[in-house]
Every structure is written in structure tokens, then in C-alpha cells.
Amino acid sequence: MKTLKELTRPNIWALKPYSSARDEYNGAAASVFLDANENPYNLPHNRYPDPLQRDLKAELTRIKQVKAENIFLGNGSDEAIDLVFRAFCEPGVDNVVAIDPTYGMYKVCADVNNVEYRKVLLDDAFQFTADALLAATDEHTKLIFLCSPNNPTGNDLLRSEIEKTLAAFSGLVIIDEAYNDFSSAPSFLQQLDKYPNLVVFQTFSKAWGCAAIRLGMAFASAEIISIFNKIKYPYNVNQLTQQQALSMLQRYDEIEGWVKELIAERGRLMDAFSTLTCVKEIFPSDANFFLARVTDASAIYNYLVAKGIIVRNRSSISLCGNCLRVTVGTPAENKTLLEALQVYGN
Ligand SMILES: *Cc1c(COP(=O)(O)O)cnc(C)c1O
């Protein structure tokens, strides 16, 4: 790995961050807060939230088995994705490499930040090789994006190839684990000490059932996390979100129950799909959705829309011709979908 200084944009490395009132005084002992121009009325919404979300991170350390200094929390994973570009990629100079197909936000953030986005096509089993990814890199490649389980293909990427990439690449390797809760593969979280160039993304939007509160997590070395903290908006995670996430952490058993139920339902739904005449192929899934190749994706998509059932048409994506991406819903929702497709025929 290059040094973090070599990987970081020079202006970011030199940046002196905004120092908020709550950065300069964050002790609890005081009772009179006249430092932040807040309104003294309308408790509890009148105070700025903790810029570093300490209570929430303290709870997460237990569940994730990582130290608070290795955790960044942001306004969805979207914020973390944008931050890695702004921290490490010099616009018009640096580039990033990603598997293709994968989650669309990486390319959007690359385009917003004027950073070249290099795609490496997956094989027919939606797998990659470290050698092919590394062959696409050059001295200006700062980041490699891997998504496992991958969206929209649904499968885990090969662990041996991920490890080979981490060991061989001189820049940062981002592993987006938004769907890891639904997979039997272990998370890469426990590998942070082994690979200083590893950044893991997770989110409250999927297994946690909290897409509405916008809370994403990034895990990395303390040095990388401190760069994120330096350039993030000062109060990037609002108080309502922090409180809701804390209350979800008290309901962890329930979340585990949802995950178990969704995995079982995924199996039932995929089995039923394999008997439908309009379905040609179902791809294996380690996520809470699966990809299915159908006879005519656009026709079936429109047919379902007319019945008020929305799936995702992924036909225009590499390797996904005539593919629909189906999220696993409640048993009743899945039944509605299946009955509609049975009526559709072929
Ligand atoms: C859904 C999803 C996310 C979550 O994004 P948030 O901004 O946290 O809601 C991240 N990565 C992938 C690949 C996803 O599919």
C-alpha cells in the first residue's frame, strides 16, 4: 500500500477542518450552553447533535466488534461513497476501478467528482479475478470498488479474489457489504487490522429496515476515518436519526428475526419462480433480492406495473439482458407477485 499521505488529495491532507461549538466543548458537566447560538426553547430539538455520534458508535462497537475510532457514520452509504472520492481522487487526474455490473452510485459519484471510472466486466457467473482488476489500474488509480453480495447480481464475490486484491493493490479497496446480513459469508470487518487499505461499507437501509432515516456506516483504519471526519459536514447525522438508530440497537433480536425470515422467504420465492413459464433463468442470491432472466423483461415489467406491482427492470445493465431484479417482500406481497406472473403465462 502507498502511504495514506500519498493516497490523499494534497488539499485534503493539508485541510484545517471547520471547528464547531460542539467540537470545542463536548463535555457533559456544563449546564448552561451559550456557545452555539441555539434557541434555549423547544427541547429536545433545539440543540445541535453530537458531530461524532459517540453514543451510537459506542453501541455499534459491541455489535460490530470494532473500535469507535474505526467507525464513520454518514447520511446513508451515499455520503461515504462521495467522501472517498472527495478525499482521495484528484478531479481530472486520478481514476477508480470497479466491477461491472455493480451498484450505480459509484459511477454517479465518480462523474460528479470528475474522476475517471474504469469498469471490469464480470464473467458469466458474475465473478471477477484480482488479476483482471489490477490490470485495469495504473499509477493514478486510487480506489477499487467491490460490492459483495453484489447489486444487481445478488451473489457474493469470491473471497480468495477479494483477498488477493487487498494484498496486491497499492490504493484503497472498498467492499460494499450493504447486503452481507443476508449472506452466509463472513463480513470483512474483522480484517481491518490485516489490511490497512480496506474500507468496508454497511448500511441501516436493508437488514435494519431503516432506509428512511438515512444512516450509513464506513469502517476503516483510524487514520482513514479521521480523514472522513475532517471533510464531512459538521452535523452530518441528525439527532432524530441518531436516536432512532439507538432504539433499533435495542431491538437487535427482532432484526435478526427479519433477516432469518427474509432468507427463508427468498428460498421459497426463488423455488416458485423456477416453475414459472416466463422465467428462463434464476441467478443464485446471497442478498434480499435476486435476479431473474425472463422471456421479455420490458413486457413483464409493464404488465406488473399495471397491476400495481413494481420490480426493477435491469435489462439495460451489462450481462443483465432481459433481467428483472426482485426484492423479497412479505409472504403476502410475494404471493401477489407470483399469482400475477402465473396469470401472465410465457
Ligand atoms: C442499498 C445499497 C446501499 C445503501 O445505500 P444507503 O445510502 O445507505 O441507503 C449501499 N450499497 C449498495 C450496493 C446498495 O444496494
Short mmCIF file of C-alpha atoms and ligand atoms in Angstrom, two decimals:
data_model
loop_
_atom_site.label_atom_id
_atom_site.label_comp_id
_atom_site.label_asym_id
_atom_site.label_seq_id
_atom_site.Cartn_x
_atom_site.Cartn_y
_atom_site.Cartn_z
CA MET A 1 0.00 0.00 0.00
CA LYS A 2 1.08 3.57 -0.70
CA THR A 3 1.20 5.81 2.38
CA LEU A 4 -2.06 7.49 3.28
CA LYS A 5 -0.43 10.83 2.56
CA GLU A 6 0.38 9.67 -0.99
CA LEU A 7 -3.19 8.49 -1.50
CA THR A 8 -4.93 11.57 -0.10
CA ARG A 9 -5.52 14.69 -2.20
CA PRO A 10 -2.92 17.27 -1.09
CA ASN A 11 -5.56 19.94 -0.30
CA ILE A 12 -7.45 17.46 1.90
CA TRP A 13 -4.28 16.30 3.65
CA ALA A 14 -3.48 19.96 4.48
CA LEU A 15 -7.08 20.92 5.32
CA LYS A 16 -7.86 22.52 8.65
CA PRO A 17 -11.45 21.38 9.33
CA TYR A 18 -14.32 23.57 10.49
CA SER A 19 -14.44 23.50 14.24
CA SER A 20 -17.98 23.59 15.59
CA ALA A 21 -19.09 24.68 19.04
CA ARG A 22 -19.67 21.02 19.93
CA ASP A 23 -16.18 20.11 18.72
CA GLU A 24 -14.61 22.70 21.01
CA TYR A 25 -16.66 21.78 24.06
CA ASN A 26 -18.17 18.32 24.26
CA GLY A 27 -18.14 17.62 27.99
CA ALA A 28 -21.43 16.82 29.67
CA ALA A 29 -20.81 18.57 33.00
CA ALA A 30 -21.90 22.03 31.93
CA SER A 31 -25.49 23.12 32.45
CA VAL A 32 -25.53 26.47 30.65
CA PHE A 33 -24.81 26.23 26.93
CA LEU A 34 -24.45 29.70 25.41
CA ASP A 35 -21.84 28.83 22.80
CA ALA A 36 -23.70 27.70 19.67
CA ASN A 37 -26.34 30.39 19.06
CA GLU A 38 -29.07 27.83 19.66
CA ASN A 39 -32.57 28.72 20.80
CA PRO A 40 -32.94 27.84 24.52
CA TYR A 41 -36.59 26.77 23.94
CA ASN A 42 -38.13 23.75 22.12
CA LEU A 43 -36.27 20.97 23.91
CA PRO A 44 -35.01 18.45 22.85
CA HIS A 45 -34.75 19.60 19.25
CA ASN A 46 -33.07 22.93 19.95
CA ARG A 47 -29.53 21.61 20.42
CA TYR A 48 -27.07 20.65 17.69
CA PRO A 49 -26.45 16.90 17.65
CA ASP A 50 -23.16 15.20 18.55
CA PRO A 51 -20.96 15.69 15.46
CA LEU A 52 -19.20 12.36 16.06
CA GLN A 53 -22.27 10.33 17.19
CA ARG A 54 -20.40 8.96 20.21
CA ASP A 55 -23.34 7.19 21.92
CA LEU A 56 -24.31 5.43 18.72
CA LYS A 57 -20.75 4.37 17.93
CA ALA A 58 -20.34 3.06 21.49
CA GLU A 59 -23.32 0.74 20.92
CA LEU A 60 -22.09 -0.28 17.46
CA THR A 61 -18.68 -1.31 18.82
CA ARG A 62 -20.45 -4.11 20.72
CA ILE A 63 -22.40 -5.44 17.76
CA LYS A 64 -19.70 -4.98 15.11
CA GLN A 65 -16.69 -5.87 17.29
CA VAL A 66 -14.67 -2.88 16.05
CA LYS A 67 -13.43 0.17 17.93
CA ALA A 68 -15.26 3.51 17.71
CA GLU A 69 -12.17 5.05 16.09
CA ASN A 70 -12.69 2.64 13.16
CA ILE A 71 -16.30 3.76 12.52
CA PHE A 72 -17.61 6.59 10.34
CA LEU A 73 -21.36 7.32 10.25
CA GLY A 74 -22.93 9.27 7.43
CA ASN A 75 -26.12 10.32 5.67
CA GLY A 76 -26.56 6.89 4.06
CA SER A 77 -23.78 4.95 2.36
CA ASP A 78 -24.18 7.60 -0.31
CA GLU A 79 -22.26 10.04 1.88
CA ALA A 80 -19.40 7.58 2.42
CA ILE A 81 -19.22 6.85 -1.31
CA ASP A 82 -18.97 10.56 -2.09
CA LEU A 83 -16.40 11.13 0.67
CA VAL A 84 -13.94 8.54 -0.66
CA PHE A 85 -13.91 10.38 -4.00
CA ARG A 86 -13.54 13.81 -2.41
CA ALA A 87 -10.81 12.63 -0.04
CA PHE A 88 -8.64 10.58 -2.39
CA CYS A 89 -9.36 11.32 -6.06
CA GLU A 90 -7.96 14.45 -7.71
CA PRO A 91 -10.55 15.51 -10.34
CA GLY A 92 -9.29 15.11 -13.91
CA VAL A 93 -6.18 13.22 -12.75
CA ASP A 94 -6.98 10.16 -10.67
CA ASN A 95 -9.19 7.20 -11.56
CA VAL A 96 -11.04 4.33 -9.86
CA VAL A 97 -11.68 0.73 -10.95
CA ALA A 98 -14.90 -1.19 -10.33
CA ILE A 99 -16.54 -4.45 -11.29
CA ASP A 100 -19.31 -4.26 -13.90
CA PRO A 101 -22.24 -4.62 -13.41
CA THR A 102 -22.50 -3.19 -9.92
CA TYR A 103 -24.24 -0.52 -7.81
CA GLY A 104 -24.82 2.61 -9.89
CA MET A 105 -23.88 5.19 -7.23
CA TYR A 106 -20.13 4.59 -7.59
CA LYS A 107 -20.19 5.81 -11.19
CA VAL A 108 -22.52 8.72 -10.41
CA CYS A 109 -20.17 9.93 -7.66
CA ALA A 110 -17.19 9.47 -9.98
CA ASP A 111 -18.93 11.61 -12.61
CA VAL A 112 -19.94 14.29 -10.09
CA ASN A 113 -16.34 14.49 -8.93
CA ASN A 114 -14.91 14.37 -12.49
CA VAL A 115 -12.98 11.18 -11.77
CA GLU A 116 -12.43 8.54 -14.47
CA TYR A 117 -14.42 5.35 -13.73
CA ARG A 118 -12.92 2.14 -15.19
CA LYS A 119 -15.17 -0.92 -15.47
CA VAL A 120 -14.02 -4.53 -15.49
CA LEU A 121 -16.69 -6.92 -16.79
CA LEU A 122 -17.64 -9.84 -14.54
CA ASP A 123 -17.72 -13.35 -16.02
CA ASP A 124 -20.88 -15.38 -16.75
CA ALA A 125 -21.04 -16.49 -13.11
CA PHE A 126 -20.84 -12.77 -12.10
CA GLN A 127 -17.35 -13.32 -10.65
CA PHE A 128 -14.10 -11.37 -11.10
CA THR A 129 -10.39 -12.06 -10.87
CA ALA A 130 -7.95 -9.90 -8.96
CA ASP A 131 -5.61 -10.05 -11.96
CA ALA A 132 -8.20 -8.53 -14.31
CA LEU A 133 -8.97 -5.70 -11.86
CA LEU A 134 -5.31 -4.98 -11.20
CA ALA A 135 -4.60 -4.97 -14.95
CA ALA A 136 -7.07 -2.08 -15.27
CA THR A 137 -5.21 0.02 -12.67
CA ASP A 138 -2.34 2.44 -13.22
CA GLU A 139 -0.35 4.82 -11.01
CA HIS A 140 -3.36 7.17 -10.80
CA THR A 141 -5.81 4.51 -9.56
CA LYS A 142 -6.78 5.41 -6.00
CA LEU A 143 -9.77 3.17 -5.32
CA ILE A 144 -11.14 -0.24 -6.27
CA PHE A 145 -14.89 -0.79 -5.68
CA LEU A 146 -16.16 -4.27 -4.84
CA CYS A 147 -19.74 -4.95 -3.81
CA SER A 148 -20.37 -8.28 -2.07
CA PRO A 149 -23.09 -9.50 -2.21
CA ASN A 150 -23.18 -7.57 -5.46
CA ASN A 151 -26.08 -5.41 -6.61
CA PRO A 152 -27.82 -6.16 -9.02
CA THR A 153 -26.47 -9.71 -9.47
CA GLY A 154 -27.13 -10.81 -5.85
CA ASN A 155 -24.10 -13.07 -5.42
CA ASP A 156 -21.14 -12.94 -3.06
CA LEU A 157 -17.83 -12.25 -4.80
CA LEU A 158 -15.09 -14.87 -4.40
CA ARG A 159 -13.33 -14.30 -1.10
CA SER A 160 -9.97 -15.53 -2.38
CA GLU A 161 -10.02 -12.96 -5.21
CA ILE A 162 -11.07 -10.16 -2.82
CA GLU A 163 -8.17 -11.07 -0.52
CA LYS A 164 -5.76 -11.19 -3.44
CA THR A 165 -6.92 -7.71 -4.50
CA LEU A 166 -6.47 -6.34 -0.97
CA ALA A 167 -2.97 -7.77 -0.74
CA ALA A 168 -1.79 -6.61 -4.17
CA PHE A 169 -3.36 -3.18 -4.70
CA SER A 170 -1.45 -0.07 -3.60
CA GLY A 171 -4.62 2.04 -3.18
CA LEU A 172 -7.78 1.55 -1.14
CA VAL A 173 -10.17 -1.37 -1.67
CA ILE A 174 -13.79 -0.57 -0.83
CA ILE A 175 -16.01 -3.54 -0.06
CA ASP A 176 -19.67 -2.56 -0.01
CA GLU A 177 -21.42 -5.01 2.32
CA ALA A 178 -24.91 -3.46 2.19
CA TYR A 179 -26.37 -6.99 1.88
CA ASN A 180 -23.90 -9.00 3.97
CA ASP A 181 -26.52 -9.70 6.67
CA PHE A 182 -28.35 -11.91 4.16
CA SER A 183 -25.23 -13.89 3.22
CA SER A 184 -23.58 -16.84 4.89
CA ALA A 185 -20.16 -15.34 4.03
CA PRO A 186 -18.43 -13.60 6.93
CA SER A 187 -18.02 -9.82 6.78
CA PHE A 188 -14.58 -8.35 6.06
CA LEU A 189 -14.90 -6.18 9.20
CA GLN A 190 -12.57 -8.40 11.19
CA GLN A 191 -9.86 -7.99 8.53
CA LEU A 192 -9.27 -4.26 9.16
CA ASP A 193 -6.08 -4.93 11.13
CA LYS A 194 -4.73 -7.24 8.45
CA TYR A 195 -5.40 -4.88 5.51
CA PRO A 196 -4.70 -1.17 6.15
CA ASN A 197 -6.11 -0.37 2.69
CA LEU A 198 -9.53 -1.90 3.44
CA VAL A 199 -12.70 0.21 3.70
CA VAL A 200 -15.97 -1.62 4.45
CA PHE A 201 -19.36 0.00 3.82
CA GLN A 202 -22.51 -1.16 5.58
CA THR A 203 -25.91 0.47 5.95
CA PHE A 204 -29.05 0.72 8.12
CA SER A 205 -31.16 0.72 4.93
CA LYS A 206 -31.55 -3.02 4.27
CA ALA A 207 -31.42 -5.63 7.07
CA TRP A 208 -32.08 -2.96 9.72
CA GLY A 209 -35.24 -1.80 7.97
CA CYS A 210 -34.24 1.87 8.30
CA ALA A 211 -33.86 3.23 4.76
CA ALA A 212 -35.92 6.28 5.78
CA ILE A 213 -33.52 7.51 8.49
CA ARG A 214 -30.51 7.69 6.10
CA LEU A 215 -27.68 6.13 8.07
CA GLY A 216 -24.65 4.51 6.51
CA MET A 217 -21.50 3.10 8.10
CA ALA A 218 -17.92 3.00 6.89
CA PHE A 219 -15.25 1.00 8.71
CA ALA A 220 -11.53 1.52 8.16
CA SER A 221 -8.24 2.30 9.93
CA ALA A 222 -8.39 5.16 12.45
CA GLU A 223 -6.24 7.25 10.07
CA ILE A 224 -8.69 6.85 7.17
CA ILE A 225 -11.69 7.54 9.45
CA SER A 226 -10.08 10.74 10.68
CA ILE A 227 -9.81 11.97 7.07
CA PHE A 228 -13.55 11.31 6.57
CA ASN A 229 -14.33 13.16 9.81
CA LYS A 230 -12.22 16.10 8.67
CA ILE A 231 -14.19 16.69 5.45
CA LYS A 232 -17.74 15.62 6.38
CA TYR A 233 -20.45 18.21 7.09
CA PRO A 234 -20.09 19.08 10.80
CA TYR A 235 -23.52 17.71 11.85
CA ASN A 236 -23.95 15.13 9.08
CA VAL A 237 -26.16 12.72 11.07
CA ASN A 238 -29.14 14.47 12.62
CA GLN A 239 -30.40 13.90 16.16
CA LEU A 240 -33.61 12.09 15.14
CA THR A 241 -31.59 9.60 13.11
CA GLN A 242 -29.11 9.01 15.94
CA GLN A 243 -31.97 8.39 18.39
CA GLN A 244 -33.84 6.07 16.05
CA ALA A 245 -30.67 4.06 15.35
CA LEU A 246 -30.02 3.76 19.10
CA SER A 247 -33.52 2.44 19.62
CA MET A 248 -33.03 -0.08 16.77
CA LEU A 249 -29.90 -1.34 18.51
CA GLN A 250 -32.12 -2.27 21.48
CA ARG A 251 -34.21 -4.36 19.06
CA TYR A 252 -31.33 -6.34 17.58
CA ASP A 253 -33.10 -9.69 18.15
CA GLU A 254 -36.00 -8.51 16.03
CA ILE A 255 -33.65 -7.52 13.20
CA GLU A 256 -32.05 -10.96 13.29
CA GLY A 257 -35.57 -12.41 13.08
CA TRP A 258 -36.38 -10.34 9.99
CA VAL A 259 -33.17 -11.45 8.30
CA LYS A 260 -33.89 -15.12 9.00
CA GLU A 261 -37.44 -14.78 7.71
CA LEU A 262 -36.34 -12.92 4.55
CA ILE A 263 -33.69 -15.55 3.78
CA ALA A 264 -36.27 -18.35 4.14
CA GLU A 265 -38.77 -16.42 2.04
CA ARG A 266 -36.08 -15.79 -0.60
CA GLY A 267 -35.71 -19.58 -0.95
CA ARG A 268 -39.46 -20.11 -1.27
CA LEU A 269 -39.85 -17.27 -3.78
CA MET A 270 -36.94 -18.45 -5.93
CA ASP A 271 -38.28 -22.02 -5.93
CA ALA A 272 -41.66 -20.77 -7.07
CA PHE A 273 -40.02 -18.58 -9.75
CA SER A 274 -38.27 -21.60 -11.21
CA THR A 275 -41.67 -23.10 -12.07
CA LEU A 276 -42.93 -20.00 -13.97
CA THR A 277 -43.05 -20.32 -17.75
CA CYS A 278 -41.94 -16.69 -18.26
CA VAL A 279 -38.74 -17.28 -16.27
CA LYS A 280 -35.75 -18.65 -18.17
CA GLU A 281 -33.04 -18.48 -15.51
CA ILE A 282 -32.69 -17.54 -11.84
CA PHE A 283 -29.31 -16.44 -10.54
CA PRO A 284 -28.12 -17.52 -7.07
CA SER A 285 -28.60 -14.92 -4.34
CA ASP A 286 -26.82 -14.08 -1.10
CA ALA A 287 -28.94 -10.93 -0.66
CA ASN A 288 -32.57 -9.90 -0.01
CA PHE A 289 -33.25 -9.81 -3.75
CA PHE A 290 -32.50 -11.95 -6.76
CA LEU A 291 -32.04 -11.53 -10.47
CA ALA A 292 -34.20 -13.49 -12.90
CA ARG A 293 -33.88 -13.72 -16.68
CA VAL A 294 -37.32 -13.70 -18.25
CA THR A 295 -38.78 -14.07 -21.72
CA ASP A 296 -39.41 -10.32 -22.18
CA ALA A 297 -38.36 -8.08 -19.28
CA SER A 298 -39.98 -4.87 -20.54
CA ALA A 299 -43.31 -6.52 -21.30
CA ILE A 300 -43.40 -8.26 -17.93
CA TYR A 301 -42.29 -5.14 -16.09
CA ASN A 302 -45.10 -3.11 -17.68
CA TYR A 303 -47.62 -5.87 -17.04
CA LEU A 304 -46.70 -5.88 -13.34
CA VAL A 305 -46.78 -2.07 -13.10
CA ALA A 306 -50.34 -2.12 -14.44
CA LYS A 307 -51.20 -4.43 -11.54
CA GLY A 308 -49.51 -2.12 -9.02
CA ILE A 309 -46.50 -4.43 -8.53
CA ILE A 310 -43.10 -2.82 -9.03
CA VAL A 311 -39.91 -4.81 -9.62
CA ARG A 312 -36.69 -3.41 -11.11
CA ASN A 313 -36.01 -3.83 -14.83
CA ARG A 314 -32.23 -4.28 -15.14
CA SER A 315 -32.24 -5.14 -18.86
CA SER A 316 -30.02 -2.22 -19.87
CA ILE A 317 -27.22 -3.23 -17.46
CA SER A 318 -24.16 -5.22 -18.60
CA LEU A 319 -24.75 -9.02 -18.57
CA CYS A 320 -28.35 -8.45 -17.39
CA GLY A 321 -30.26 -8.56 -20.69
CA ASN A 322 -33.96 -9.37 -20.07
CA CYS A 323 -33.35 -9.48 -16.33
CA LEU A 324 -35.67 -8.33 -13.58
CA ARG A 325 -34.41 -7.71 -10.07
CA VAL A 326 -36.92 -8.82 -7.46
CA THR A 327 -36.76 -7.72 -3.81
CA VAL A 328 -38.04 -10.27 -1.30
CA GLY A 329 -41.13 -8.84 0.40
CA THR A 330 -43.61 -10.19 2.93
CA PRO A 331 -45.15 -13.61 2.18
CA ALA A 332 -48.37 -11.81 1.12
CA GLU A 333 -46.51 -9.46 -1.24
CA ASN A 334 -44.55 -12.32 -2.76
CA LYS A 335 -47.76 -14.28 -3.25
CA THR A 336 -49.33 -11.36 -5.11
CA LEU A 337 -46.30 -11.20 -7.42
CA LEU A 338 -46.31 -14.96 -8.06
CA GLU A 339 -50.02 -15.09 -8.81
CA ALA A 340 -49.68 -12.23 -11.30
CA LEU A 341 -46.81 -13.97 -13.08
CA GLN A 342 -48.71 -17.27 -13.19
CA VAL A 343 -51.56 -15.46 -14.95
CA TYR A 344 -49.10 -13.78 -17.33
CA GLY A 345 -48.02 -17.12 -18.79
CA ASN A 346 -44.99 -17.01 -21.04
C1 LIG B 1 -28.98 -0.16 -0.99
C2 LIG B 1 -27.50 -0.10 -1.15
C3 LIG B 1 -26.73 0.72 -0.32
C4 LIG B 1 -27.36 1.56 0.74
O1 LIG B 1 -27.26 2.89 0.48
P1 LIG B 1 -27.78 3.93 1.59
O2 LIG B 1 -27.34 5.25 1.04
O3 LIG B 1 -27.09 3.58 2.87
O4 LIG B 1 -29.27 3.77 1.69
C5 LIG B 1 -25.36 0.72 -0.45
N1 LIG B 1 -24.76 -0.06 -1.36
C6 LIG B 1 -25.46 -0.87 -2.17
C7 LIG B 1 -24.75 -1.74 -3.13
C8 LIG B 1 -26.85 -0.90 -2.10
O5 LIG B 1 -27.53 -1.68 -2.94
#
